[in-house]
Short mmCIF file of C-alpha atoms in Angstrom, two decimals:
data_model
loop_
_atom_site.label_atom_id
_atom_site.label_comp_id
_atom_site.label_asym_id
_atom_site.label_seq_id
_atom_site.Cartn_x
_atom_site.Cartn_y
_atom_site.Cartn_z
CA UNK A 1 -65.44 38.33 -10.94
CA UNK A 2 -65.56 41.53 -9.28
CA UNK A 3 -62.91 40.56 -6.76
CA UNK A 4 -60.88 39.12 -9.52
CA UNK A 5 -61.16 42.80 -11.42
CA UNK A 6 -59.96 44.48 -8.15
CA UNK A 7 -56.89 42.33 -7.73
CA UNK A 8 -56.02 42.79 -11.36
CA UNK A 9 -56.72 46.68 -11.57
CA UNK A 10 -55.23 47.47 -8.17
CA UNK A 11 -51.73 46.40 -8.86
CA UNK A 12 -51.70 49.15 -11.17
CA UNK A 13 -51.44 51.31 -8.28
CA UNK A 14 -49.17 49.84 -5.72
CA UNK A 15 -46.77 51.43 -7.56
CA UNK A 16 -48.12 54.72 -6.82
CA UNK A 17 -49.02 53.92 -3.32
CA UNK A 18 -45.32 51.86 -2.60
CA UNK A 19 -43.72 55.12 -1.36
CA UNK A 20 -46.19 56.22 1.49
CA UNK A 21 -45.70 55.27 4.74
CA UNK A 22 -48.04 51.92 5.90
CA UNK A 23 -48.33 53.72 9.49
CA UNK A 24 -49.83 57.05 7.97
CA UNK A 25 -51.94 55.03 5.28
CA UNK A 26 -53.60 53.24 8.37
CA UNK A 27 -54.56 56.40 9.42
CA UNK A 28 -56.49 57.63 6.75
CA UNK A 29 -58.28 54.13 6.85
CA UNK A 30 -59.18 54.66 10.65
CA UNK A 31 -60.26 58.17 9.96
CA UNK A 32 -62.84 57.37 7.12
CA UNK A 33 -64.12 54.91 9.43
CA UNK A 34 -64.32 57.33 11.84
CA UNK A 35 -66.17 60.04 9.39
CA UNK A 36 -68.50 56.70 8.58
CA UNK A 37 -69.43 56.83 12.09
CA UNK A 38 -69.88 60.52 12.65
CA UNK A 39 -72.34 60.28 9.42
CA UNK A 40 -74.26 56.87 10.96
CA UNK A 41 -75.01 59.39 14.26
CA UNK A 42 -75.51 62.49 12.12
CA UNK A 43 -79.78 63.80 12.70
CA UNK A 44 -79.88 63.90 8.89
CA UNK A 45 -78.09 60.91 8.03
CA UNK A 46 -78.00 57.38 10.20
CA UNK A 47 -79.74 59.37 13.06
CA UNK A 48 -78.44 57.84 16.21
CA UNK A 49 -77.57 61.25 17.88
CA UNK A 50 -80.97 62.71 16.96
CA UNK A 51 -83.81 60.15 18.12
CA UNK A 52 -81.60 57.63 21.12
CA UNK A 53 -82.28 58.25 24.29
CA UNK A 54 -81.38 57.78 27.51
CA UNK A 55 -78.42 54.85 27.88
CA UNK A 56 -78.25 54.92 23.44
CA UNK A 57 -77.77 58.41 23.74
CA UNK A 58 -74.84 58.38 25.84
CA UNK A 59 -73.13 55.58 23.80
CA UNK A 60 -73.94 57.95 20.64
CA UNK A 61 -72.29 60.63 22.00
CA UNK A 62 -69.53 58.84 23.49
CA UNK A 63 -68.74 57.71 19.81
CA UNK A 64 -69.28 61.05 18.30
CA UNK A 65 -66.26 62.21 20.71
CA UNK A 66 -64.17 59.16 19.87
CA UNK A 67 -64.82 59.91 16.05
CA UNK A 68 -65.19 63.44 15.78
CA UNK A 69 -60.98 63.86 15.40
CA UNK A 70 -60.93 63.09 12.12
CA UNK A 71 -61.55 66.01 9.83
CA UNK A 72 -58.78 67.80 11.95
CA UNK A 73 -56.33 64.62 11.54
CA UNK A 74 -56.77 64.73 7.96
CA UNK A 75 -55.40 68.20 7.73
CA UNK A 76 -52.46 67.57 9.97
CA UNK A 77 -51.35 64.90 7.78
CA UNK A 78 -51.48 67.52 4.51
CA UNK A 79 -49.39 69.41 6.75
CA UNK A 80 -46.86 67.00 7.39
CA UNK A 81 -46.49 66.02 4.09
CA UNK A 82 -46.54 68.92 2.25
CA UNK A 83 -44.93 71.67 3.95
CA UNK A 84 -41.85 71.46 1.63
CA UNK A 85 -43.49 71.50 -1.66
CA UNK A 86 -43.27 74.72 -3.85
CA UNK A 87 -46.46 74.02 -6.58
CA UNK A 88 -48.76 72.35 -6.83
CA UNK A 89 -51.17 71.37 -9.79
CA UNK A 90 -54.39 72.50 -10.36
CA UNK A 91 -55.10 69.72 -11.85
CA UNK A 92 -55.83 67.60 -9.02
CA UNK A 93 -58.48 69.82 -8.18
CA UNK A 94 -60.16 69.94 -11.14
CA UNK A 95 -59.75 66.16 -11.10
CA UNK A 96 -61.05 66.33 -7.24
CA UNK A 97 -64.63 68.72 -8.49
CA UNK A 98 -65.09 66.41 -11.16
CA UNK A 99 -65.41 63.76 -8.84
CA UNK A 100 -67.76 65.92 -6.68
CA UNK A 101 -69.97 66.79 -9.70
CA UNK A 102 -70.20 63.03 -11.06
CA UNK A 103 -71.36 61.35 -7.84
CA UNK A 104 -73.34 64.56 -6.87
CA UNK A 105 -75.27 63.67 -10.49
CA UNK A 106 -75.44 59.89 -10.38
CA UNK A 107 -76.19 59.24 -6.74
CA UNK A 108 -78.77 61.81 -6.32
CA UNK A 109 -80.90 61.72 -9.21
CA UNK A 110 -82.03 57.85 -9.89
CA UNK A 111 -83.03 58.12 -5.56
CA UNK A 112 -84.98 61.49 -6.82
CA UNK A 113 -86.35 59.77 -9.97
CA UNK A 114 -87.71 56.79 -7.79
CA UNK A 115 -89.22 59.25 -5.16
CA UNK A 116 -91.26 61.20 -7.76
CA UNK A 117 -89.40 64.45 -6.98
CA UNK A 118 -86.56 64.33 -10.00
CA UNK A 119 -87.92 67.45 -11.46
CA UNK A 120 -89.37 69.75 -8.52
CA UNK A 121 -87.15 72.68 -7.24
CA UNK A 122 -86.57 71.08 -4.23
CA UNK A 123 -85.13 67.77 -6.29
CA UNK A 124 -83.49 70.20 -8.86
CA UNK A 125 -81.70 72.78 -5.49
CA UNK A 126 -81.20 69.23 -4.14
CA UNK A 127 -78.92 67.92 -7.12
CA UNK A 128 -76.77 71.33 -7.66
CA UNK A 129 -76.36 72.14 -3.82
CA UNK A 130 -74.88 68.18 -3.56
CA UNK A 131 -73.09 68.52 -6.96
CA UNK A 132 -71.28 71.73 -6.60
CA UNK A 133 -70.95 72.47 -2.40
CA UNK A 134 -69.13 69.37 -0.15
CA UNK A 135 -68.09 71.71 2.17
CA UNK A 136 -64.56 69.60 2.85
CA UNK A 137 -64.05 69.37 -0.90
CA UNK A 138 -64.22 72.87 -1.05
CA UNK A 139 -62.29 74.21 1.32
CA UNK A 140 -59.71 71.04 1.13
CA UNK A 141 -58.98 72.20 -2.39
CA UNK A 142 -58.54 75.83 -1.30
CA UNK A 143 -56.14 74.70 1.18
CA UNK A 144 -54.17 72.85 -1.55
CA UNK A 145 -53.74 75.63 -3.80
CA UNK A 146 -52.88 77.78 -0.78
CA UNK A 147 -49.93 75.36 0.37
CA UNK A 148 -47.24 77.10 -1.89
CA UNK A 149 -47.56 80.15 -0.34
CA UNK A 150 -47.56 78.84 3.51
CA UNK A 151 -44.91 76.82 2.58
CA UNK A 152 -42.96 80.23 1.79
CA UNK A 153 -44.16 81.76 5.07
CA UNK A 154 -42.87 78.42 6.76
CA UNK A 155 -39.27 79.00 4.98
CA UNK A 156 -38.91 82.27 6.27
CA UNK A 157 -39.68 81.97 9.91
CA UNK A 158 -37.92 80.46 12.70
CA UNK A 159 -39.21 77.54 15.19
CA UNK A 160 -39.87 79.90 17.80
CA UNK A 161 -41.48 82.24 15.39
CA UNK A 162 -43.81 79.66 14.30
CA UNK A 163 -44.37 78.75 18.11
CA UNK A 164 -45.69 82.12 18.60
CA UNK A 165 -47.84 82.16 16.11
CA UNK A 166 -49.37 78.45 16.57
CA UNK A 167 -49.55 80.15 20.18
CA UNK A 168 -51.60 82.92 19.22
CA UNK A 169 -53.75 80.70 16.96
CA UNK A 170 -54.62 78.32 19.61
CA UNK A 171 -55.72 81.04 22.09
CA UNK A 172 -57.78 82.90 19.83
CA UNK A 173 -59.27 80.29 17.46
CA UNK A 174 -59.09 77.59 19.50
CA UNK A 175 -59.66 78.19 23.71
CA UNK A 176 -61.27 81.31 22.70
CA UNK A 177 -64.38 79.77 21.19
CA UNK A 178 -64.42 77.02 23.00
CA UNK A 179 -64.90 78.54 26.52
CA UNK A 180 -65.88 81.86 25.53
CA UNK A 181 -68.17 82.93 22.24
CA UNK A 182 -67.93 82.34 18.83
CA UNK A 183 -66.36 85.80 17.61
CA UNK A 184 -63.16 85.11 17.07
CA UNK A 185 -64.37 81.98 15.06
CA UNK A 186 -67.73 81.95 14.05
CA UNK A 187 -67.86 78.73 11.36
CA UNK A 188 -67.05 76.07 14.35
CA UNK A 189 -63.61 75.06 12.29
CA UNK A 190 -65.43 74.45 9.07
CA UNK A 191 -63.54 76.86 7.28
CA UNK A 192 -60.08 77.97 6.03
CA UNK A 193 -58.71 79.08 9.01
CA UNK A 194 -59.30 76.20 10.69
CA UNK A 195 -57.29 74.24 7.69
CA UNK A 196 -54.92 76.62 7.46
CA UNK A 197 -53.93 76.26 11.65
CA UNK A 198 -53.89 72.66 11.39
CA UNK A 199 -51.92 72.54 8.38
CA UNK A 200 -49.38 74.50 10.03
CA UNK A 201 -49.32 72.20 13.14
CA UNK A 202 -48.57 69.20 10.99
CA UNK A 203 -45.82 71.01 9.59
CA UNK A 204 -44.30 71.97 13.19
CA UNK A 205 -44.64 68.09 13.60
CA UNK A 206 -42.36 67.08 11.10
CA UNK A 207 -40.26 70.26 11.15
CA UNK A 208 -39.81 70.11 15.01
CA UNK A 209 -41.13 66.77 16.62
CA UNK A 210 -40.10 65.41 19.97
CA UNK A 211 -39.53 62.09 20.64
CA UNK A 212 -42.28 60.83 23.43
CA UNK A 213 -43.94 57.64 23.62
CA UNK A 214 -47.22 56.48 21.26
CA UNK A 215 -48.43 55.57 24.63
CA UNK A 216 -48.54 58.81 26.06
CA UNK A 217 -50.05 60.35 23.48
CA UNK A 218 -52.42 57.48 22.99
CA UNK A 219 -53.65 58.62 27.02
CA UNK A 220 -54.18 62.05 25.66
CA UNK A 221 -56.18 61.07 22.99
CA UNK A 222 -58.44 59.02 25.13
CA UNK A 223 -58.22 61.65 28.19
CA UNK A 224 -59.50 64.46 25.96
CA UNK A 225 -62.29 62.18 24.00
CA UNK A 226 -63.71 61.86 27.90
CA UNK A 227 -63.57 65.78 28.26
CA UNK A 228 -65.61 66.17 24.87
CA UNK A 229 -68.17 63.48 25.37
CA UNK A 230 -68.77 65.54 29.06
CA UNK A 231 -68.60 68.97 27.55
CA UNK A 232 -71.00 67.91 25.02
CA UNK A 233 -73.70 66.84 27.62
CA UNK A 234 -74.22 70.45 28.44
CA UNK A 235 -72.57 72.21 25.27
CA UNK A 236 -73.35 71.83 21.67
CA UNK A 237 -69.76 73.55 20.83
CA UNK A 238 -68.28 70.72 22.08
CA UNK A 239 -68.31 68.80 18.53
CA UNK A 240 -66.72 71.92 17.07
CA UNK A 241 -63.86 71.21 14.47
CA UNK A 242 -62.25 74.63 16.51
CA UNK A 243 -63.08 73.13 20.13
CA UNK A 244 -59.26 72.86 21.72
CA UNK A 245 -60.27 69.47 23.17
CA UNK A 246 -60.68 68.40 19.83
CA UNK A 247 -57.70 69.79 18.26
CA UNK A 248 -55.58 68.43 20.81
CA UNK A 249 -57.13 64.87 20.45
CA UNK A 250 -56.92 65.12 16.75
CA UNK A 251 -52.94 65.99 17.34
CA UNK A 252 -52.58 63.33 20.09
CA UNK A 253 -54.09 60.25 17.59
CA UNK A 254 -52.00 61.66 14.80
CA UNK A 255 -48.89 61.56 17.08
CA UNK A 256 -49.42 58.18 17.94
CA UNK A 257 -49.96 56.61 14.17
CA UNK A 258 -46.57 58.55 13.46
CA UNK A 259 -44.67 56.71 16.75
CA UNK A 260 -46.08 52.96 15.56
CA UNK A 261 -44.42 51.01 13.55
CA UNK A 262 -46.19 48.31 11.15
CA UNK A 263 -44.08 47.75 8.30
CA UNK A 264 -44.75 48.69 5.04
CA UNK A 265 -48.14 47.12 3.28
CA UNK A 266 -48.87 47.52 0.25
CA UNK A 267 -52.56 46.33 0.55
CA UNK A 268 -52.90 48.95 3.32
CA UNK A 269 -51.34 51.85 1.00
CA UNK A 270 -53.52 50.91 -2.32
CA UNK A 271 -56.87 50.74 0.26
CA UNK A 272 -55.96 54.04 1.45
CA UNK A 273 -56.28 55.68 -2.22
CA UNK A 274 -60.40 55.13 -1.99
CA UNK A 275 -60.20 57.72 1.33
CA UNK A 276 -61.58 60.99 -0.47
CA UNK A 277 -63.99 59.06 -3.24
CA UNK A 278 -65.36 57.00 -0.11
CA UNK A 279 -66.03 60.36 1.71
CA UNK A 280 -67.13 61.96 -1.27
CA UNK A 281 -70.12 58.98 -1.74
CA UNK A 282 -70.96 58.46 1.83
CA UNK A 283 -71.60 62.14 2.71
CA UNK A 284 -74.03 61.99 -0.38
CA UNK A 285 -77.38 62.67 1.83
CA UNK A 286 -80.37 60.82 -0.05
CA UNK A 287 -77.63 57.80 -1.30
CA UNK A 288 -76.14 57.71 2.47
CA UNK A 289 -79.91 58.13 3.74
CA UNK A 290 -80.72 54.41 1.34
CA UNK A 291 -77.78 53.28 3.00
CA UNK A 292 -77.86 53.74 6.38
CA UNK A 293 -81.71 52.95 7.29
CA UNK A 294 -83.07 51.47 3.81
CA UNK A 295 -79.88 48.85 3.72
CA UNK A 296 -78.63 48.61 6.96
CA UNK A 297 -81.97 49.80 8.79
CA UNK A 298 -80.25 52.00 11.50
CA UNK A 299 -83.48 54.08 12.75
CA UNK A 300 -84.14 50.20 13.77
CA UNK A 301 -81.61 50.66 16.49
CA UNK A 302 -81.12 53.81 17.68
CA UNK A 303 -83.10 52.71 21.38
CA UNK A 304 -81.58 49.14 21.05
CA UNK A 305 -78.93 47.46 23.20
CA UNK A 306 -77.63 45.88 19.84
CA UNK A 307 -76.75 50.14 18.43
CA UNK A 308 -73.00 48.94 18.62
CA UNK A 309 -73.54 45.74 16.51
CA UNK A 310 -75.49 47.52 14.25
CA UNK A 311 -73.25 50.83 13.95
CA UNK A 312 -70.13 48.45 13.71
CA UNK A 313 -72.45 46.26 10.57
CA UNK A 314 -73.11 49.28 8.96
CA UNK A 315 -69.61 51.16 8.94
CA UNK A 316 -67.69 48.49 7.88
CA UNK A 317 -70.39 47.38 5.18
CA UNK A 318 -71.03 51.46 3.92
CA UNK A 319 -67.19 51.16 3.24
CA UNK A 320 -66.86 48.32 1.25
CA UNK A 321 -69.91 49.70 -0.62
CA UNK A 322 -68.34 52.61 -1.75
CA UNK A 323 -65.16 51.23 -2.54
CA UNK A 324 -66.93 48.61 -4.60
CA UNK A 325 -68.66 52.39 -6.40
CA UNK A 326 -65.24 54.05 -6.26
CA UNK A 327 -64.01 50.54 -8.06
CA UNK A 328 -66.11 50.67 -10.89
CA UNK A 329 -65.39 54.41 -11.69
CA UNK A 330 -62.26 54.08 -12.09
CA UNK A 331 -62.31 50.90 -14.03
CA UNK A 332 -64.78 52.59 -16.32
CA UNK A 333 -64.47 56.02 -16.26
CA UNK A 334 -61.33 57.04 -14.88
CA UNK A 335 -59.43 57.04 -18.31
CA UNK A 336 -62.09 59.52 -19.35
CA UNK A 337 -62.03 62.08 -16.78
CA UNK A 338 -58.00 61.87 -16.90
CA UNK A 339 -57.86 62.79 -20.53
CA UNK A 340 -60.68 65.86 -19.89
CA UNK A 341 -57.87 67.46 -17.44
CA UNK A 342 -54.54 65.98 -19.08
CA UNK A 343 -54.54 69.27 -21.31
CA UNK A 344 -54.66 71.19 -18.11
CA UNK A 345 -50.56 72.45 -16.98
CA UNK A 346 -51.33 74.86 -14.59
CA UNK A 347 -49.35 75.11 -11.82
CA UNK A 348 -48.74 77.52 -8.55
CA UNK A 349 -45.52 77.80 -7.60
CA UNK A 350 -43.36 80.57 -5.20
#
């Protein structure tokens, strides 16, 4: 019944989703996985990273480097897509928090309820800090309503002027504090200038482009994952969102989705839509904690020759999962939470 629900309810939005490109909307698909993953090995969350050892913890990191491209790739694909608007509407941000603040509420507090600690500070600071502070939601949205006015800056400047300045960016938020100390960059790429540098690279992308093969930048990709997963044997900075290995992976994998060519799907394009609500449930910390090692039992296999099977069982099943949530919200709720923010027209423009 279920199934027969999501067939009905997601034609409604093929429509919507008809226009993107199937190439790009594969993307975002491989890079929730990928954030899926990076969760699964997270100390707090699926734990693999934390407690394997020896031949496990190699494999753990190994994946960590593979996966750990994907916050960056998100933002380059804002950037090439948006660096010719002139508004945007707040709207979609409100809409974006509201989603925050619902599953921050209804994850959290039935887990809190059943553990006793519902109504203790630490259950209380627990609910508000997950409700109100996703770091990527955050800073995502500040990004967005900041696009209007780097879109100007982008109209004004000429290729070689924005060469210079990715140049300068690169050295000094990127090698700098990768090789060097944290001074120039001290929040590891989890803030705004991080977003705001990438966002400017996927606009040289689609401004500026050359023409190489996917396969070449495919080698990249897979030449600098094997320079993270041996800087991070002796660095922790290594699985920085500012590390240049990492930025230049993240631009090599986006490079290649842009140069295949899989037709247009819409099946792939409506799946895509779930991206941000399946990020915003998974990174959920007590609800992905049930998940990953009450459901799926990870902690069973982080010293097991079957961590693979198991992290492979668990990512594609913690997706479905919050689809299936993602699903019901918007069958249920979604005509609610689109009439509290109808009434809201603002708009930035330049």
């Amino acid at each position: 019944m279920l199934i027969f629900c999501f067939f009905i309810y997601a034609r409604k939005g093929i429509m919507e989703a008809s226009k993107r490109q199937s190439n790009i909307e594969m993307l975002r698909i491989v890079l929730i996985l990928m954030v899926i993953i990076l969760h699964y090995l997270n100390g707090e969350m699926g734990g693999a990273l934390s407690h394997s050892k020896m031949t496990e913890l190699y494999v753990s990191h190994f994946m960590e480097s593979l996966c750990i491209v994907a916050v960056n790739t998100f933002i380059l694909i804002t950037g090439y897509f948006s660096y010719k608007k002139n508004s945007v509407n707040v709207n979609k941000t409100v809409k974006l928090f509201l989603i925050m603040f619902f599953y921050g509420l209804v994850l959290t507090m039935p887990i809190l309820f059943y553990k006793g600690t519902l109504m203790s500070l630490n259950g209380i600071w627990m609910i508000i800090t997950l409700s109100f502070s996703q770091w990527f939601v955050v800073i995502y949205s500040i990004l967005y309503l900041l696009i209007p006015y780097i879109n100007k800056l982008l109209g004004t400047i000429s290729k070689r002027q924005l060469q210079i300045l990715l140049m300068i960016n690169f050295i000094f938020f990127y090698c700098w504090p990768t090789f060097f100390t944290n001074v120039t960059l001290a929040d590891s790429g989890y803030g705004i200038i991080n977003f705001i540098n990438l966002y400017l690279v996927g606009a040289y992308i689609r401004l500026y482009n050359v023409n190489i093969s996917k396969w070449f930048y495919l080698l990249i990709y897979f030449i600098t994952t094997v320079l993270t997963f041996g800087f991070s044997i002796v660095a922790d900075r290594a699985y920085s969102y500012s590390s240049i290995f990492n930025l230049i992976s993240s631009i090599a994998l986006f490079e290649f989705f842009i140069h295949i060519n899989i037709g247009h799907h819409n099946w792939i394009n409506q799946l895509a839509t779930y991206t941000f609500a399946v990020y915003i449930i998974d990174v959920n910390v007590p609800f992905n904690k049930l998940l990953y090692r009450q459901v799926f039992h990870s902690n069973l296999y982080w010293n097991s020759n079957l961590l693979i099977v198991n992290l492979i069982i668990t990512t594609i099943g913690v997706y479905l999962i919050c689809i299936a949530i993602e699903f019901l919200r918007r069958i249920l709720l979604d005509r609610l939470f689109n009439m509290g923010i109808s009434k809201i027209k603002w708009e930035i423009s330049v």
